[in-house]
Amino acid sequence: MKKIFLTHKNDETRVAVFEDDEFADFYVSKFAEPNLKGNIYKGIVKKNLPGMNSAFVDIGRDKNVFLRLNSGQKVFPGQSVLLQIDKNSTDFKSPRATLNVDLPGRNLVLMPTSNYIGVSRKVLPEEKIKLYEIAKKIRPPKTGILMRTAAADCPEEILISEVEYLQKLWAKINERFSKRKPPALLYDDNDFVAKIIREEFSKDTEIFLIDNVKIFNHAVEIANEFYPELSEKISHYEGILPMFEEFEIEKEIAKLSEREVPLPSGGFIVIDKTEALTVIDVNSGKFFGETDKEKTVYETNTEAAEIILKQIRLRDPGGIIIVDFIDMIDEEQKESLLELLRETARRDKSRTKIVDITPLGLVEITRKKRDL
């Protein structure tokens, strides 16, 4: 069962997720940090860049957005366009946008301006064919659909309901496009509470506890509209101590900054984050086993593998991650370790790829930093 705790203080919202009483996920949102990604706007084309098949569009922000056009897509100066931001601005670059809209749900993504069916890479091969067939059956005509990892365990009727909801959302966006003068925001995809509800709040949630009245009311409102069967699980925390102290969550968060993480057997892992990559070293410590050294090494590595993937999920590093496991000789043990890593990585909501293991026991992992 899952427990979700949300606390808000000083323009920062933190969310801790526990699965079977184990600290499983941690999210932080700082309201001072602008995030336009996923937002949908009615913009005015300001300048065409024919040589780059792109344009600059005014969406009412301090910078015009850079609109990439696919083959066959054309716009002209002064034209009103419906676009979605797919990359935030940097110090040197404008936000990037596309005319191809994605509307994410909990189990699938509706792509109303595309005509494509896809299935998450994390879905097991035997499940992909099944999900592909379901997608063909439930998607609206001339509409794309991407089945997310969560769809693998989801009843078909729930997927149908989700498609219907996203279609209604798309209809509302188009209605706003027809009525509002550009530049105008048509859909804000950066409601942090709404995203948490979409990504984490589910039928296996035991309780969703919130210590801020305004956010509590907002969460109930969202749940009543989209997940009414779950809304009663949302509660307002009214304790004397700060909620994260009352449930000892602050202690769990503090551990995420520690360099060494102990293993149950007595070994430990060391996590070092550099600008270029994250390096994790597995150390057996004083745990040598009784007689079989190879068995001890394998047990330590497999124990470390699950802890490492859990720490990656909680600490949310992006890019390249190198794990230095204790050297193993047996090829079957190496392959078994890789399979364990791949299986455990599927629990991570971010795209995490286990590349391979070298003769020296180095495993390369690539991961996309969580975008929430």
GROMACS .gro file of C-alpha atoms in nm:
model
  372
    1MET     CA    1   0.000   0.000   0.000
    2LYS     CA    2   0.105   0.357  -0.069
    3LYS     CA    3   0.109   0.662   0.158
    4ILE     CA    4   0.160   1.015   0.023
    5PHE     CA    5   0.263   1.312   0.239
    6LEU     CA    6   0.261   1.669   0.104
    7THR     CA    7   0.397   1.967   0.296
    8HIS     CA    8   0.416   2.331   0.189
    9LYS     CA    9   0.629   2.604   0.344
   10ASN     CA   10   0.800   2.920   0.221
   11ASP     CA   11   0.699   2.877  -0.144
   12GLU     CA   12   0.833   2.520  -0.150
   13THR     CA   13   0.619   2.207  -0.176
   14ARG     CA   14   0.767   1.869  -0.088
   15VAL     CA   15   0.607   1.531  -0.141
   16ALA     CA   16   0.721   1.201   0.012
   17VAL     CA   17   0.581   0.873  -0.113
   18PHE     CA   18   0.602   0.552   0.088
   19GLU     CA   19   0.532   0.208  -0.056
   20ASP     CA   20   0.475  -0.066   0.204
   21ASP     CA   21   0.625   0.175   0.461
   22GLU     CA   22   0.947   0.214   0.257
   23PHE     CA   23   1.055   0.562   0.144
   24ALA     CA   24   1.010   0.525  -0.234
   25ASP     CA   25   0.982   0.867  -0.405
   26PHE     CA   26   1.055   1.229  -0.322
   27TYR     CA   27   0.945   1.539  -0.513
   28VAL     CA   28   1.026   1.908  -0.458
   29SER     CA   29   0.869   2.208  -0.630
   30LYS     CA   30   1.001   2.560  -0.577
   31PHE     CA   31   0.750   2.813  -0.699
   32ALA     CA   32   1.024   3.062  -0.783
   33GLU     CA   33   1.144   2.835  -1.061
   34PRO     CA   34   0.958   2.909  -1.389
   35ASN     CA   35   0.849   2.606  -1.586
   36LEU     CA   36   0.659   2.637  -1.913
   37LYS     CA   37   0.712   2.284  -2.043
   38GLY     CA   38   0.382   2.118  -2.134
   39ASN     CA   39   0.187   2.445  -2.136
   40ILE     CA   40  -0.035   2.512  -2.437
   41TYR     CA   41  -0.067   2.866  -2.578
   42LYS     CA   42  -0.241   3.063  -2.849
   43GLY     CA   43   0.050   3.255  -2.996
   44ILE     CA   44   0.114   3.501  -3.278
   45VAL     CA   45   0.382   3.419  -3.534
   46LYS     CA   46   0.635   3.703  -3.541
   47LYS     CA   47   0.904   3.581  -3.778
   48ASN     CA   48   0.959   3.290  -4.014
   49LEU     CA   49   1.297   3.117  -4.045
   50PRO     CA   50   1.251   2.928  -4.376
   51GLY     CA   51   1.606   2.792  -4.387
   52MET     CA   52   1.554   2.623  -4.048
   53ASN     CA   53   1.189   2.526  -4.108
   54SER     CA   54   1.093   2.714  -3.793
   55ALA     CA   55   0.954   3.042  -3.660
   56PHE     CA   56   0.951   3.273  -3.359
   57VAL     CA   57   0.614   3.307  -3.186
   58ASP     CA   58   0.490   3.556  -2.925
   59ILE     CA   59   0.311   3.380  -2.634
   60GLY     CA   60   0.302   3.681  -2.405
   61ARG     CA   61   0.624   3.604  -2.216
   62ASP     CA   62   0.951   3.800  -2.204
   63LYS     CA   63   1.097   3.581  -2.481
   64ASN     CA   64   0.937   3.469  -2.806
   65VAL     CA   65   0.937   3.091  -2.837
   66PHE     CA   66   1.126   2.900  -3.104
   67LEU     CA   67   0.872   2.691  -3.296
   68ARG     CA   68   1.005   2.385  -3.477
   69LEU     CA   69   0.799   2.280  -3.779
   70ASN     CA   70   0.771   1.928  -3.912
   71SER     CA   71   0.768   1.849  -4.281
   72GLY     CA   72   0.453   1.991  -4.436
   73GLN     CA   73   0.381   2.232  -4.149
   74LYS     CA   74   0.378   2.600  -4.247
   75VAL     CA   75   0.301   2.923  -4.063
   76PHE     CA   76   0.314   3.290  -4.162
   77PRO     CA   77   0.374   3.618  -3.970
   78GLY     CA   78   0.060   3.743  -3.795
   79GLN     CA   79  -0.100   3.396  -3.785
   80SER     CA   80  -0.252   3.267  -3.461
   81VAL     CA   81  -0.122   2.918  -3.375
   82LEU     CA   82  -0.192   2.662  -3.105
   83LEU     CA   83   0.139   2.533  -2.975
   84GLN     CA   84   0.286   2.343  -2.682
   85ILE     CA   85   0.615   2.416  -2.505
   86ASP     CA   86   0.842   2.111  -2.519
   87LYS     CA   87   1.159   2.267  -2.372
   88ASN     CA   88   1.212   2.547  -2.120
   89SER     CA   89   1.428   2.850  -2.191
   90THR     CA   90   1.791   2.878  -2.082
   91ASP     CA   91   2.012   3.182  -2.027
   92PHE     CA   92   2.096   3.184  -2.397
   93LYS     CA   93   1.803   3.012  -2.570
   94SER     CA   94   1.432   3.081  -2.602
   95PRO     CA   95   1.171   2.825  -2.497
   96ARG     CA   96   1.113   2.564  -2.768
   97ALA     CA   97   0.766   2.473  -2.895
   98THR     CA   98   0.586   2.234  -3.127
   99LEU     CA   99   0.250   2.221  -3.305
  100ASN     CA  100   0.218   1.854  -3.204
  101VAL     CA  101   0.029   1.840  -2.875
  102ASP     CA  102   0.065   1.573  -2.603
  103LEU     CA  103  -0.195   1.543  -2.325
  104PRO     CA  104  -0.058   1.311  -2.055
  105GLY     CA  105  -0.283   1.103  -1.833
  106ARG     CA  106  -0.188   0.857  -1.561
  107ASN     CA  107  -0.186   0.551  -1.787
  108LEU     CA  108  -0.159   0.693  -2.138
  109VAL     CA  109  -0.080   1.003  -2.341
  110LEU     CA  110  -0.331   1.134  -2.594
  111MET     CA  111  -0.178   1.298  -2.902
  112PRO     CA  112  -0.470   1.480  -3.069
  113THR     CA  113  -0.259   1.630  -3.349
  114SER     CA  114  -0.081   1.304  -3.441
  115ASN     CA  115  -0.180   0.968  -3.583
  116TYR     CA  116   0.050   0.728  -3.405
  117ILE     CA  117   0.037   0.437  -3.157
  118GLY     CA  118   0.324   0.376  -2.917
  119VAL     CA  119   0.396   0.170  -2.606
  120SER     CA  120   0.641   0.259  -2.328
  121ARG     CA  121   0.986   0.103  -2.357
  122LYS     CA  122   0.957  -0.017  -1.999
  123VAL     CA  123   0.665  -0.248  -2.075
  124LEU     CA  124   0.764  -0.613  -2.093
  125PRO     CA  125   0.771  -0.757  -2.447
  126GLU     CA  126   0.481  -0.995  -2.383
  127GLU     CA  127   0.265  -0.703  -2.265
  128LYS     CA  128   0.347  -0.471  -2.556
  129ILE     CA  129   0.139  -0.658  -2.814
  130LYS     CA  130  -0.162  -0.663  -2.580
  131LEU     CA  131  -0.136  -0.289  -2.509
  132TYR     CA  132  -0.089  -0.209  -2.876
  133GLU     CA  133  -0.412  -0.393  -2.961
  134ILE     CA  134  -0.599  -0.213  -2.682
  135ALA     CA  135  -0.465   0.121  -2.804
  136LYS     CA  136  -0.589   0.049  -3.157
  137LYS     CA  137  -0.933  -0.024  -3.016
  138ILE     CA  138  -0.975   0.272  -2.781
  139ARG     CA  139  -0.803   0.558  -2.962
  140PRO     CA  140  -1.025   0.814  -3.137
  141PRO     CA  141  -0.996   0.843  -3.519
  142LYS     CA  142  -0.695   1.039  -3.650
  143THR     CA  143  -0.557   1.065  -3.297
  144GLY     CA  144  -0.231   0.933  -3.155
  145ILE     CA  145  -0.197   0.743  -2.830
  146LEU     CA  146   0.103   0.638  -2.621
  147MET     CA  147   0.051   0.366  -2.361
  148ARG     CA  148   0.252   0.442  -2.046
  149THR     CA  149   0.407   0.176  -1.822
  150ALA     CA  150   0.116   0.196  -1.576
  151ALA     CA  151  -0.125   0.089  -1.852
  152ALA     CA  152   0.008  -0.268  -1.835
  153ASP     CA  153  -0.183  -0.334  -1.511
  154CYS     CA  154  -0.484  -0.116  -1.587
  155PRO     CA  155  -0.833  -0.247  -1.675
  156GLU     CA  156  -0.949  -0.154  -2.023
  157GLU     CA  157  -1.251   0.038  -1.896
  158ILE     CA  158  -1.022   0.270  -1.697
  159LEU     CA  159  -0.815   0.335  -2.010
  160ILE     CA  160  -1.133   0.415  -2.204
  161SER     CA  161  -1.241   0.661  -1.931
  162GLU     CA  162  -0.901   0.826  -1.942
  163VAL     CA  163  -0.920   0.870  -2.320
  164GLU     CA  164  -1.267   1.025  -2.281
  165TYR     CA  165  -1.139   1.267  -2.015
  166LEU     CA  166  -0.840   1.373  -2.230
  167GLN     CA  167  -1.072   1.423  -2.529
  168LYS     CA  168  -1.288   1.655  -2.318
  169LEU     CA  169  -0.975   1.841  -2.209
  170TRP     CA  170  -0.870   1.882  -2.574
  171ALA     CA  171  -1.218   2.012  -2.660
  172LYS     CA  172  -1.188   2.272  -2.380
  173ILE     CA  173  -0.846   2.381  -2.509
  174ASN     CA  174  -0.985   2.426  -2.860
  175GLU     CA  175  -1.282   2.622  -2.724
  176ARG     CA  176  -1.043   2.856  -2.543
  177PHE     CA  177  -0.837   2.890  -2.862
  178SER     CA  178  -1.146   3.005  -3.053
  179LYS     CA  179  -1.252   3.258  -2.786
  180ARG     CA  180  -0.930   3.409  -2.649
  181LYS     CA  181  -0.721   3.681  -2.810
  182PRO     CA  182  -0.354   3.595  -2.861
  183PRO     CA  183  -0.116   3.574  -2.693
  184ALA     CA  184  -0.295   3.362  -2.432
  185LEU     CA  185  -0.232   3.062  -2.208
  186LEU     CA  186  -0.484   2.789  -2.294
  187TYR     CA  187  -0.368   2.508  -2.063
  188ASP     CA  188  -0.127   2.506  -1.769
  189ASP     CA  189   0.046   2.168  -1.738
  190ASN     CA  190   0.255   2.278  -1.442
  191ASP     CA  191   0.010   2.247  -1.158
  192PHE     CA  192   0.238   2.052  -0.923
  193VAL     CA  193  -0.046   1.913  -0.712
  194ALA     CA  194  -0.235   1.797  -1.022
  195LYS     CA  195   0.079   1.620  -1.146
  196ILE     CA  196   0.131   1.442  -0.814
  197ILE     CA  197  -0.230   1.325  -0.822
  198ARG     CA  198  -0.189   1.208  -1.181
  199GLU     CA  199   0.141   1.026  -1.121
  200GLU     CA  200   0.108   0.890  -0.767
  201PHE     CA  201  -0.252   0.893  -0.641
  202SER     CA  202  -0.411   0.556  -0.722
  203LYS     CA  203  -0.640   0.285  -0.588
  204ASP     CA  204  -0.352   0.132  -0.386
  205THR     CA  205  -0.308   0.463  -0.196
  206GLU     CA  206  -0.400   0.424   0.170
  207ILE     CA  207  -0.386   0.793   0.254
  208PHE     CA  208  -0.284   1.125   0.097
  209LEU     CA  209  -0.205   1.363   0.385
  210ILE     CA  210  -0.163   1.739   0.322
  211ASP     CA  211  -0.068   2.001   0.582
  212ASN     CA  212  -0.176   2.312   0.388
  213VAL     CA  213  -0.548   2.400   0.381
  214LYS     CA  214  -0.539   2.575   0.043
  215ILE     CA  215  -0.352   2.289  -0.125
  216PHE     CA  216  -0.576   2.034   0.050
  217ASN     CA  217  -0.887   2.201  -0.093
  218HIS     CA  218  -0.725   2.221  -0.435
  219ALA     CA  219  -0.630   1.850  -0.425
  220VAL     CA  220  -0.984   1.748  -0.325
  221GLU     CA  221  -1.125   1.960  -0.607
  222ILE     CA  222  -0.899   1.790  -0.863
  223ALA     CA  223  -0.974   1.443  -0.727
  224ASN     CA  224  -1.350   1.505  -0.725
  225GLU     CA  225  -1.337   1.604  -1.090
  226PHE     CA  226  -1.106   1.335  -1.225
  227TYR     CA  227  -1.079   1.057  -0.964
  228PRO     CA  228  -1.394   1.083  -0.749
  229GLU     CA  229  -1.361   0.727  -0.622
  230LEU     CA  230  -1.033   0.825  -0.451
  231SER     CA  231  -1.113   1.171  -0.310
  232GLU     CA  232  -1.204   1.042   0.038
  233LYS     CA  233  -0.845   0.923   0.083
  234ILE     CA  234  -0.721   1.285   0.091
  235SER     CA  235  -0.694   1.421   0.445
  236HIS     CA  236  -0.580   1.745   0.607
  237TYR     CA  237  -0.303   1.710   0.867
  238GLU     CA  238  -0.382   1.903   1.186
  239GLY     CA  239  -0.110   1.779   1.421
  240ILE     CA  240   0.096   2.000   1.652
  241LEU     CA  241   0.438   1.901   1.517
  242PRO     CA  242   0.529   1.972   1.153
  243MET     CA  243   0.400   1.675   0.955
  244PHE     CA  244   0.740   1.565   0.820
  245GLU     CA  245   0.874   1.563   1.175
  246GLU     CA  246   0.573   1.381   1.316
  247PHE     CA  247   0.619   1.094   1.070
  248GLU     CA  248   1.001   1.112   1.080
  249ILE     CA  249   1.018   1.193   0.710
  250GLU     CA  250   1.278   1.465   0.765
  251LYS     CA  251   1.520   1.196   0.883
  252GLU     CA  252   1.466   1.001   0.562
  253ILE     CA  253   1.523   1.312   0.351
  254ALA     CA  254   1.843   1.396   0.540
  255LYS     CA  255   1.984   1.054   0.446
  256LEU     CA  256   1.962   1.149   0.077
  257SER     CA  257   2.256   1.387   0.116
  258GLU     CA  258   2.479   1.126   0.282
  259ARG     CA  259   2.765   0.990   0.074
  260GLU     CA  260   2.761   0.642   0.225
  261VAL     CA  261   2.453   0.420   0.228
  262PRO     CA  262   2.470   0.100   0.439
  263LEU     CA  263   2.366  -0.240   0.307
  264PRO     CA  264   2.171  -0.483   0.531
  265SER     CA  265   2.458  -0.737   0.516
  266GLY     CA  266   2.714  -0.496   0.656
  267GLY     CA  267   2.854  -0.367   0.328
  268PHE     CA  268   2.787  -0.019   0.192
  269ILE     CA  269   2.770   0.187  -0.126
  270VAL     CA  270   2.938   0.523  -0.186
  271ILE     CA  271   2.766   0.782  -0.406
  272ASP     CA  272   2.966   1.066  -0.562
  273LYS     CA  273   2.799   1.315  -0.795
  274THR     CA  274   3.017   1.519  -1.030
  275GLU     CA  275   2.926   1.768  -1.301
  276ALA     CA  276   2.969   1.506  -1.572
  277LEU     CA  277   2.828   1.191  -1.412
  278THR     CA  278   2.730   1.007  -1.095
  279VAL     CA  279   2.966   0.735  -0.966
  280ILE     CA  280   2.852   0.464  -0.725
  281ASP     CA  281   3.095   0.219  -0.563
  282VAL     CA  282   2.993  -0.108  -0.398
  283ASN     CA  283   3.197  -0.216  -0.096
  284SER     CA  284   3.153  -0.542   0.094
  285GLY     CA  285   3.284  -0.386   0.415
  286LYS     CA  286   3.344  -0.655   0.675
  287PHE     CA  287   3.095  -0.894   0.515
  288PHE     CA  288   3.294  -1.181   0.362
  289GLY     CA  289   3.048  -1.467   0.408
  290GLU     CA  290   3.140  -1.794   0.574
  291THR     CA  291   3.320  -1.998   0.308
  292ASP     CA  292   3.218  -1.921  -0.052
  293LYS     CA  293   3.378  -1.592  -0.160
  294GLU     CA  294   3.210  -1.585  -0.503
  295LYS     CA  295   2.872  -1.644  -0.344
  296THR     CA  296   2.938  -1.363  -0.097
  297VAL     CA  297   3.039  -1.122  -0.376
  298TYR     CA  298   2.727  -1.208  -0.577
  299GLU     CA  299   2.497  -1.169  -0.274
  300THR     CA  300   2.655  -0.833  -0.189
  301ASN     CA  301   2.618  -0.711  -0.549
  302THR     CA  302   2.254  -0.817  -0.578
  303GLU     CA  303   2.175  -0.660  -0.241
  304ALA     CA  304   2.349  -0.341  -0.355
  305ALA     CA  305   2.166  -0.339  -0.690
  306GLU     CA  306   1.824  -0.292  -0.531
  307ILE     CA  307   1.954  -0.027  -0.289
  308ILE     CA  308   2.127   0.159  -0.574
  309LEU     CA  309   1.815   0.173  -0.791
  310LYS     CA  310   1.615   0.290  -0.489
  311GLN     CA  311   1.868   0.569  -0.420
  312ILE     CA  312   1.866   0.671  -0.787
  313ARG     CA  313   1.488   0.696  -0.777
  314LEU     CA  314   1.495   0.907  -0.461
  315ARG     CA  315   1.792   1.132  -0.546
  316ASP     CA  316   1.683   1.179  -0.910
  317PRO     CA  317   2.019   1.216  -1.089
  318GLY     CA  318   2.018   1.259  -1.466
  319GLY     CA  319   2.267   1.164  -1.736
  320ILE     CA  320   2.533   0.894  -1.700
  321ILE     CA  321   2.561   0.682  -1.385
  322ILE     CA  322   2.857   0.443  -1.342
  323VAL     CA  323   2.827   0.168  -1.082
  324ASP     CA  324   3.144  -0.013  -0.972
  325PHE     CA  325   3.023  -0.351  -0.850
  326ILE     CA  326   3.257  -0.597  -0.681
  327ASP     CA  327   3.430  -0.804  -0.952
  328MET     CA  328   3.254  -1.127  -1.046
  329ILE     CA  329   3.396  -1.415  -1.252
  330ASP     CA  330   3.086  -1.622  -1.321
  331GLU     CA  331   2.910  -1.506  -1.642
  332GLU     CA  332   2.572  -1.636  -1.525
  333GLN     CA  333   2.599  -1.427  -1.210
  334LYS     CA  334   2.682  -1.119  -1.419
  335GLU     CA  335   2.379  -1.175  -1.644
  336SER     CA  336   2.159  -1.238  -1.340
  337LEU     CA  337   2.275  -0.909  -1.187
  338LEU     CA  338   2.198  -0.721  -1.508
  339GLU     CA  339   1.849  -0.874  -1.522
  340LEU     CA  340   1.786  -0.774  -1.160
  341LEU     CA  341   1.894  -0.417  -1.240
  342ARG     CA  342   1.667  -0.401  -1.545
  343GLU     CA  343   1.371  -0.541  -1.352
  344THR     CA  344   1.421  -0.299  -1.061
  345ALA     CA  345   1.471  -0.003  -1.299
  346ARG     CA  346   1.116  -0.052  -1.429
  347ARG     CA  347   0.985   0.086  -1.099
  348ASP     CA  348   1.149   0.422  -1.176
  349LYS     CA  349   0.906   0.665  -1.341
  350SER     CA  350   1.197   0.825  -1.527
  351ARG     CA  351   1.348   0.657  -1.831
  352THR     CA  352   1.635   0.448  -1.692
  353LYS     CA  353   1.844   0.225  -1.918
  354ILE     CA  354   2.086  -0.040  -1.791
  355VAL     CA  355   2.352  -0.055  -2.064
  356ASP     CA  356   2.595  -0.340  -1.982
  357ILE     CA  357   2.852  -0.475  -1.737
  358THR     CA  358   3.226  -0.476  -1.813
  359PRO     CA  359   3.476  -0.746  -1.708
  360LEU     CA  360   3.581  -0.513  -1.425
  361GLY     CA  361   3.226  -0.501  -1.289
  362LEU     CA  362   3.140  -0.150  -1.412
  363VAL     CA  363   2.777  -0.099  -1.509
  364GLU     CA  364   2.673   0.202  -1.715
  365ILE     CA  365   2.325   0.343  -1.655
  366THR     CA  366   2.168   0.630  -1.844
  367ARG     CA  367   1.875   0.813  -1.690
  368LYS     CA  368   1.651   1.105  -1.777
  369LYS     CA  369   1.606   1.339  -1.480
  370ARG     CA  370   1.248   1.341  -1.359
  371ASP     CA  371   1.038   1.615  -1.514
  372LEU     CA  372   0.764   1.698  -1.265
   0.00000   0.00000   0.00000
